[in-house]
Tab-separated table of C-alpha atoms in Angstrom:
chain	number	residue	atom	x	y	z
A	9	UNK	CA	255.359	230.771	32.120
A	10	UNK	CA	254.078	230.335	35.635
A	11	UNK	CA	252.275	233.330	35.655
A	12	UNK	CA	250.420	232.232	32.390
A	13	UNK	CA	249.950	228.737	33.687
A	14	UNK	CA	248.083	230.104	36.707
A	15	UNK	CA	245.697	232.916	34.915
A	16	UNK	CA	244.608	229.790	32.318
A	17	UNK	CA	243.950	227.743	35.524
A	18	UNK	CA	241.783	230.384	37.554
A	19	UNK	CA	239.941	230.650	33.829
A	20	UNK	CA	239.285	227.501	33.898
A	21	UNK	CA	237.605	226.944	37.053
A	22	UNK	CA	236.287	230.603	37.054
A	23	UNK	CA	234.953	230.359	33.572
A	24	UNK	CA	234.177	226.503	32.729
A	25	UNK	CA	232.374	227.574	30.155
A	26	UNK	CA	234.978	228.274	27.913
A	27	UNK	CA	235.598	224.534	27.785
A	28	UNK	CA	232.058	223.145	27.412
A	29	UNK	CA	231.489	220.182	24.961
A	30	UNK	CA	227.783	222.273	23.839
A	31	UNK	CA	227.569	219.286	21.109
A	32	UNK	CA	227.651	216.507	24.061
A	33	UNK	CA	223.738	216.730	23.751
A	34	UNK	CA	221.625	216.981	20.873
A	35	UNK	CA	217.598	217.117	20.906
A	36	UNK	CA	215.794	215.266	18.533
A	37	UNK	CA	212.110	215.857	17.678
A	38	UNK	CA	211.045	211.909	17.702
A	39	UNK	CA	212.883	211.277	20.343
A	40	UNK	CA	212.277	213.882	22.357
A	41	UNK	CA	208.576	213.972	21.748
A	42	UNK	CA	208.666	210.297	23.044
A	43	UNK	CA	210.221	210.816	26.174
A	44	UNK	CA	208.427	214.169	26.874
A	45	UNK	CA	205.082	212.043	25.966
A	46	UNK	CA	205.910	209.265	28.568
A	47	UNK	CA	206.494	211.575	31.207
A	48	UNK	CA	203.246	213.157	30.345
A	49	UNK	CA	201.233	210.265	30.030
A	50	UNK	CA	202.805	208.459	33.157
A	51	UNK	CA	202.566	211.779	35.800
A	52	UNK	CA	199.331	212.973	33.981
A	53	UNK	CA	197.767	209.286	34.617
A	54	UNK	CA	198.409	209.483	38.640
A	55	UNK	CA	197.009	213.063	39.054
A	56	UNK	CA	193.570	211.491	37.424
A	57	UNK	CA	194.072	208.034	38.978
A	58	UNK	CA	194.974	209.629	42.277
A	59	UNK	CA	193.250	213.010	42.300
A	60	UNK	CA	189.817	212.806	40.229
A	61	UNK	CA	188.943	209.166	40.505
A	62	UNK	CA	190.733	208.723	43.859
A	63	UNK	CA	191.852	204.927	43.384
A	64	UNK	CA	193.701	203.161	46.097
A	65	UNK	CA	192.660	206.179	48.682
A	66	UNK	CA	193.348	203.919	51.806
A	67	UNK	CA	191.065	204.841	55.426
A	68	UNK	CA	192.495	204.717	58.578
A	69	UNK	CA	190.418	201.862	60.318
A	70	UNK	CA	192.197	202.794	64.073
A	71	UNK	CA	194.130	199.595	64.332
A	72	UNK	CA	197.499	199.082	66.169
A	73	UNK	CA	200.083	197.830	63.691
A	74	UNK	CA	202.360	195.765	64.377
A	75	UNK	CA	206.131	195.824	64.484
A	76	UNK	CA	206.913	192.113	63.996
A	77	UNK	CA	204.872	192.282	60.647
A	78	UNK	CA	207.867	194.377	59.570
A	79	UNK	CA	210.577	192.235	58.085
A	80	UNK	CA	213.326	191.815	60.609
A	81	UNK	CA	215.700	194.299	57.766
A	82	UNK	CA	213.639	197.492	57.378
A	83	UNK	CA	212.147	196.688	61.475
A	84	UNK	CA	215.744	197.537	62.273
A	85	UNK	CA	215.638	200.694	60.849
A	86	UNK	CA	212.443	202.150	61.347
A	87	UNK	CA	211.329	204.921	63.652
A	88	UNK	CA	208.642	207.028	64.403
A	89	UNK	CA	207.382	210.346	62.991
A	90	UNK	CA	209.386	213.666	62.967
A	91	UNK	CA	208.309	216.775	61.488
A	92	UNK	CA	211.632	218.102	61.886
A	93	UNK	CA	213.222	215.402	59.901
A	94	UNK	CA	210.508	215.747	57.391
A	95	UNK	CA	210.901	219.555	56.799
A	96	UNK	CA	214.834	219.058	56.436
A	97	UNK	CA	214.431	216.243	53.875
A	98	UNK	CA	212.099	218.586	52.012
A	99	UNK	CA	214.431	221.475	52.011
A	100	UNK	CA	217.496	219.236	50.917
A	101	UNK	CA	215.125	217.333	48.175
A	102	UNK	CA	214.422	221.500	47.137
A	103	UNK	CA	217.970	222.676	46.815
A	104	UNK	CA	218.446	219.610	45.006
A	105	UNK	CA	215.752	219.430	42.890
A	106	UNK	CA	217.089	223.341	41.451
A	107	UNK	CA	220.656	222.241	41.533
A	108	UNK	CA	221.070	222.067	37.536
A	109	UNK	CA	220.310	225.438	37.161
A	110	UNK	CA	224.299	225.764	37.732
A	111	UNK	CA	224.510	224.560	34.019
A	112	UNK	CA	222.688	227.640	32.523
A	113	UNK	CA	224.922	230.579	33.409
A	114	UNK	CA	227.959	227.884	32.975
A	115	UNK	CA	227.523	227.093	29.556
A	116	UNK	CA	226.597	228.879	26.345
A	117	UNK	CA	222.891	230.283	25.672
A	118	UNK	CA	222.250	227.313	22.726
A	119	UNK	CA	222.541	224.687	25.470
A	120	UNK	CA	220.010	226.050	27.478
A	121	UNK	CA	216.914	224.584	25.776
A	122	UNK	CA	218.682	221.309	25.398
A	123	UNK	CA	219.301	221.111	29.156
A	124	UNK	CA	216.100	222.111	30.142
A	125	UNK	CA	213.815	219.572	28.503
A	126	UNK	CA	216.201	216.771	29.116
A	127	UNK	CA	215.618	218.255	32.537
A	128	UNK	CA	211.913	218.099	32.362
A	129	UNK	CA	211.425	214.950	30.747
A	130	UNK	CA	213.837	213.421	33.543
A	131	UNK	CA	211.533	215.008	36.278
A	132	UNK	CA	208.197	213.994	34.752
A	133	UNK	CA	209.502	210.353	34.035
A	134	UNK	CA	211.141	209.947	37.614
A	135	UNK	CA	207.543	211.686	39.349
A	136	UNK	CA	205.090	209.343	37.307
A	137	UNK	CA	207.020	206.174	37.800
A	138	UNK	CA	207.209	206.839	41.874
A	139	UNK	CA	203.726	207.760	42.032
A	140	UNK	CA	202.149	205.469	40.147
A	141	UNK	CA	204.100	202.991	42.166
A	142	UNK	CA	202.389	204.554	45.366
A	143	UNK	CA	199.030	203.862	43.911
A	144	UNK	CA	199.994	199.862	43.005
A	145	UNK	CA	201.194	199.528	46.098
A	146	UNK	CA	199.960	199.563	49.305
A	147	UNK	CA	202.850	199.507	52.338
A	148	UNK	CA	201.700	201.441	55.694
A	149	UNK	CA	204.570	204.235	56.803
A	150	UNK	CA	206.870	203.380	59.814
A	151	UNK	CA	205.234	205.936	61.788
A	152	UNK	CA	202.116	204.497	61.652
A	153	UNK	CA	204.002	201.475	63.879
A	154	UNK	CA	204.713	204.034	66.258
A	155	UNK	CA	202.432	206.253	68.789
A	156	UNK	CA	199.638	207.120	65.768
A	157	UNK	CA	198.938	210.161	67.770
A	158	UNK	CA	202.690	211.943	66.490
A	159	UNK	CA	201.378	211.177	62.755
A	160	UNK	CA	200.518	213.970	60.983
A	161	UNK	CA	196.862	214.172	60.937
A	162	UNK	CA	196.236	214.999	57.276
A	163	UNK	CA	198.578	212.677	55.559
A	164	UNK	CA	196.162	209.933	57.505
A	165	UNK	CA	193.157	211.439	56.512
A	166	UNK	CA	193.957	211.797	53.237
A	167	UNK	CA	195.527	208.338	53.222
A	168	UNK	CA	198.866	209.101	52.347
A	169	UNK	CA	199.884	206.656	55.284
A	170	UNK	CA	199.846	204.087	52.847
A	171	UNK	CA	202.029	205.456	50.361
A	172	UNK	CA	205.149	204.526	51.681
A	173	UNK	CA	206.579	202.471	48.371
A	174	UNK	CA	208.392	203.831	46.899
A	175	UNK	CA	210.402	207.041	48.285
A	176	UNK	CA	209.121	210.005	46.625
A	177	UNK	CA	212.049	212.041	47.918
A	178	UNK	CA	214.352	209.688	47.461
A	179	UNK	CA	213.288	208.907	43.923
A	180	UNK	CA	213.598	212.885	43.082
A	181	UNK	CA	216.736	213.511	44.616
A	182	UNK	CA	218.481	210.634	43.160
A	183	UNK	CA	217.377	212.041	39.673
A	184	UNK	CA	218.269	215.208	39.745
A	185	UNK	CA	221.911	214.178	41.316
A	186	UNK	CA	222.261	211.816	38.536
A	187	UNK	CA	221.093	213.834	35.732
A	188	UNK	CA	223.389	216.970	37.187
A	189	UNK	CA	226.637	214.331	37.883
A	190	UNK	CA	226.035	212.776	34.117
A	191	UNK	CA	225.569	216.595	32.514
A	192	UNK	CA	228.551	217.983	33.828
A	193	UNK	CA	230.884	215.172	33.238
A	194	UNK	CA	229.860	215.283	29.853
A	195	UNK	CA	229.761	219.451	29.567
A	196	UNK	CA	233.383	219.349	31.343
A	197	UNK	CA	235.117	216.258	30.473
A	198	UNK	CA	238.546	218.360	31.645
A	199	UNK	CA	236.997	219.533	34.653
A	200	UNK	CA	238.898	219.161	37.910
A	201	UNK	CA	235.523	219.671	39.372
A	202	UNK	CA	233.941	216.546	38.344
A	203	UNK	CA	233.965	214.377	41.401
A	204	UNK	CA	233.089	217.131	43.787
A	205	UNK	CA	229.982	218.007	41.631
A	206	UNK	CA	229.287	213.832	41.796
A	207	UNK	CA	230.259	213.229	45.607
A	208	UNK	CA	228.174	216.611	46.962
A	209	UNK	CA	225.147	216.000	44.930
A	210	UNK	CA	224.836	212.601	45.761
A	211	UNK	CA	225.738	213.110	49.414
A	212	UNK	CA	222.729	215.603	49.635
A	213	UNK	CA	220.698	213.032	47.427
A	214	UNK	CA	221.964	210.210	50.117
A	215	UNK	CA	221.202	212.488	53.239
A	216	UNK	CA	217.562	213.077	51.811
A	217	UNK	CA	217.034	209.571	52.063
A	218	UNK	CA	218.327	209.358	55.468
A	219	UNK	CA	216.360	211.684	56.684
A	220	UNK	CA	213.073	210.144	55.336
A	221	UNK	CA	213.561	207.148	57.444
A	222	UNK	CA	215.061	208.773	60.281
A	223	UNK	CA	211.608	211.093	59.939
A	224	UNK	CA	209.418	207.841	60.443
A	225	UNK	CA	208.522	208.459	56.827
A	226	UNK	CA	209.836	205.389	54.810
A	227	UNK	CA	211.474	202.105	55.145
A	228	UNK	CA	215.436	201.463	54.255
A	229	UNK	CA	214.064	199.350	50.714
A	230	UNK	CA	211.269	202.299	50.112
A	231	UNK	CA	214.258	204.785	49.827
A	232	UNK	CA	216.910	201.996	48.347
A	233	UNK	CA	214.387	201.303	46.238
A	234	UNK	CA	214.075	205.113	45.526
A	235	UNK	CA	217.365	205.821	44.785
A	236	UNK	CA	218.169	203.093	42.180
A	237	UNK	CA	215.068	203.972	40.420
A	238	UNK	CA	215.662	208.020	40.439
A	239	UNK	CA	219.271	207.299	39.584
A	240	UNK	CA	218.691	205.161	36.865
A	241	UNK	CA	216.070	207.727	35.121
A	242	UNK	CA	218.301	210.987	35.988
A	243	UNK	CA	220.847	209.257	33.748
A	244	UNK	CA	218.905	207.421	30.902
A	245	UNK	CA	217.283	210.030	30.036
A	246	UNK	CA	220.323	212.759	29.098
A	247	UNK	CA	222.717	209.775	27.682
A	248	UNK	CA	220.137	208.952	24.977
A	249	UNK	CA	220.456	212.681	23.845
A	250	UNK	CA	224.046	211.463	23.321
A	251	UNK	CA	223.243	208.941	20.985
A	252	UNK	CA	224.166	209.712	17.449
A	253	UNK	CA	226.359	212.396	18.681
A	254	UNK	CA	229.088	210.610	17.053
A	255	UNK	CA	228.482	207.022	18.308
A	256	UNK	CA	228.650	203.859	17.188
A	257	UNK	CA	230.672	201.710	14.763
A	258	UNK	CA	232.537	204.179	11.887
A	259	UNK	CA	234.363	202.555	8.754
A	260	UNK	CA	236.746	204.146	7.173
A	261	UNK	CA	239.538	202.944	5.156
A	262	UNK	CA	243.002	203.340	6.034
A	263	UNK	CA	246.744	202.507	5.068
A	264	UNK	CA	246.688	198.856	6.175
A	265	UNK	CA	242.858	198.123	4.691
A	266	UNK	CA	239.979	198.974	6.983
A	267	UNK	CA	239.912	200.183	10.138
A	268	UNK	CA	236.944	200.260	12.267
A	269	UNK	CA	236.208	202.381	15.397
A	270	UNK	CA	234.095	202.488	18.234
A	271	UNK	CA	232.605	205.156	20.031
A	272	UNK	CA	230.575	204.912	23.646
């Protein structure tokens, strides 16, 4: 009994896929063509604002900013400009940003479209809403309040220095830690491997974050602010393919009358 106890167990952790809800997710064309169309509209409206018509492009004028404009919470926190930070907080925003490709080969071939546009519409809808953002709001970088001569040269010339609400990174990597926590919970509600999936994805998500403001590129509320909203979108987005899986209020009668139940 043993024996059989343990082969089922290695199965289940070698072969999740065996005990994948495939039906925790269902696309829907409205729906669907809504959310796809947002992220369209909101990411295609920044690459004309920001690209073609080049609105909010900020100049360097070759002042001296100053510290003590900095309220004294993000002052405490900011540093100046490292490329080194910057090239690690890319690479962990990367490995991230592919990290729900462990669904595919982990569940069944019918999931796979399913997964994939949730995926994209959760990408598109997290990128317009953090870049738009950049282009409503001005806030100079941290390194900027630093030795200008360390900045990168083109991000000032192209007046990216002034970009620094909200956390692009941030805003990404929260997203795609969200949307791959939420999917697999929901994919493998038996799963010892739950947690782990959460706690690593959103400790790489967290050390992105980190690493912009250690890097001199963001302040501690640019990549707060970052996180809640990529977060927030990297979940929204696959639990309304849940609705009307099954939810809501059912009626149905029973020995004692009427009983009614609830599903969330």
């Amino acid at each position: 009994m043993r024996k059989l106890e343990t082969i089922l167990l290695l199965i289940f952790f070698i072969c999740p896929r065996l005990f994948a809800q495939e039906d925790a997710f269902k696309l829907d064309f409205k729906k669907d063509a809504a959310l796809l169309g947002a992220g369209l509209v909101l990411t295609g409206s920044d690459l004309v604002l920001d690209d073609l018509l080049e609105v909010n492009r900020s100049e360097y004028d070759g002042r001296v900013y100053d510290k003590s404009d900095v309220n004294a919470f993000d002052r405490f926190f900011m540093r100046g400009y490292s490329s080194g930070m910057h090239t690690v907080s890319t690479l962990t925003l990367a490995s991230l940003m592919v990290s729900p490709a462990v669904l595919l080969p982990l569940s069944d071939r019918s999931f796979w479209s399913t997964e994939i546009v949730m995926y994209a519409e959760t990408m598109l809808i997290a990128n317009g809403i953090k870049e738009l953002t950049k282009l409503c709001v001005d806030r100079t970088r941290p390194y900027m309040y630093f030795d200008v001569e360390d900045a990168p040269d083109d991000k000032i010339s192209e007046g990216d220095f002034a970009n620094s609400f909200m956390s692009g990174h941030s805003t990404m990597a929260f997203a795609s830690a969200s949307f791959l926590s939420y999917t697999f919970w929901k994919l493998f509600p038996e799963s010892s491997l739950k947690i782990p999936v959460a706690a690593g994805s959103f400790s790489v998500a967290a050390l992105t974050a980190v690493l912009r403001v250690l890097g001199g590129n963001h302040f501690a509320t640019d990549v707060i602010t970052g996180a809640v909203v990529g977060s927030s979108v990297g979940f929204l987005v696959p639990f309304l393919h849940t609705l009307g899986n099954g939810r809501g209020v059912q009626v149905s009668p029973s020995a004692s009358g009427v009983s009614f139940v609830i599903r969330l």
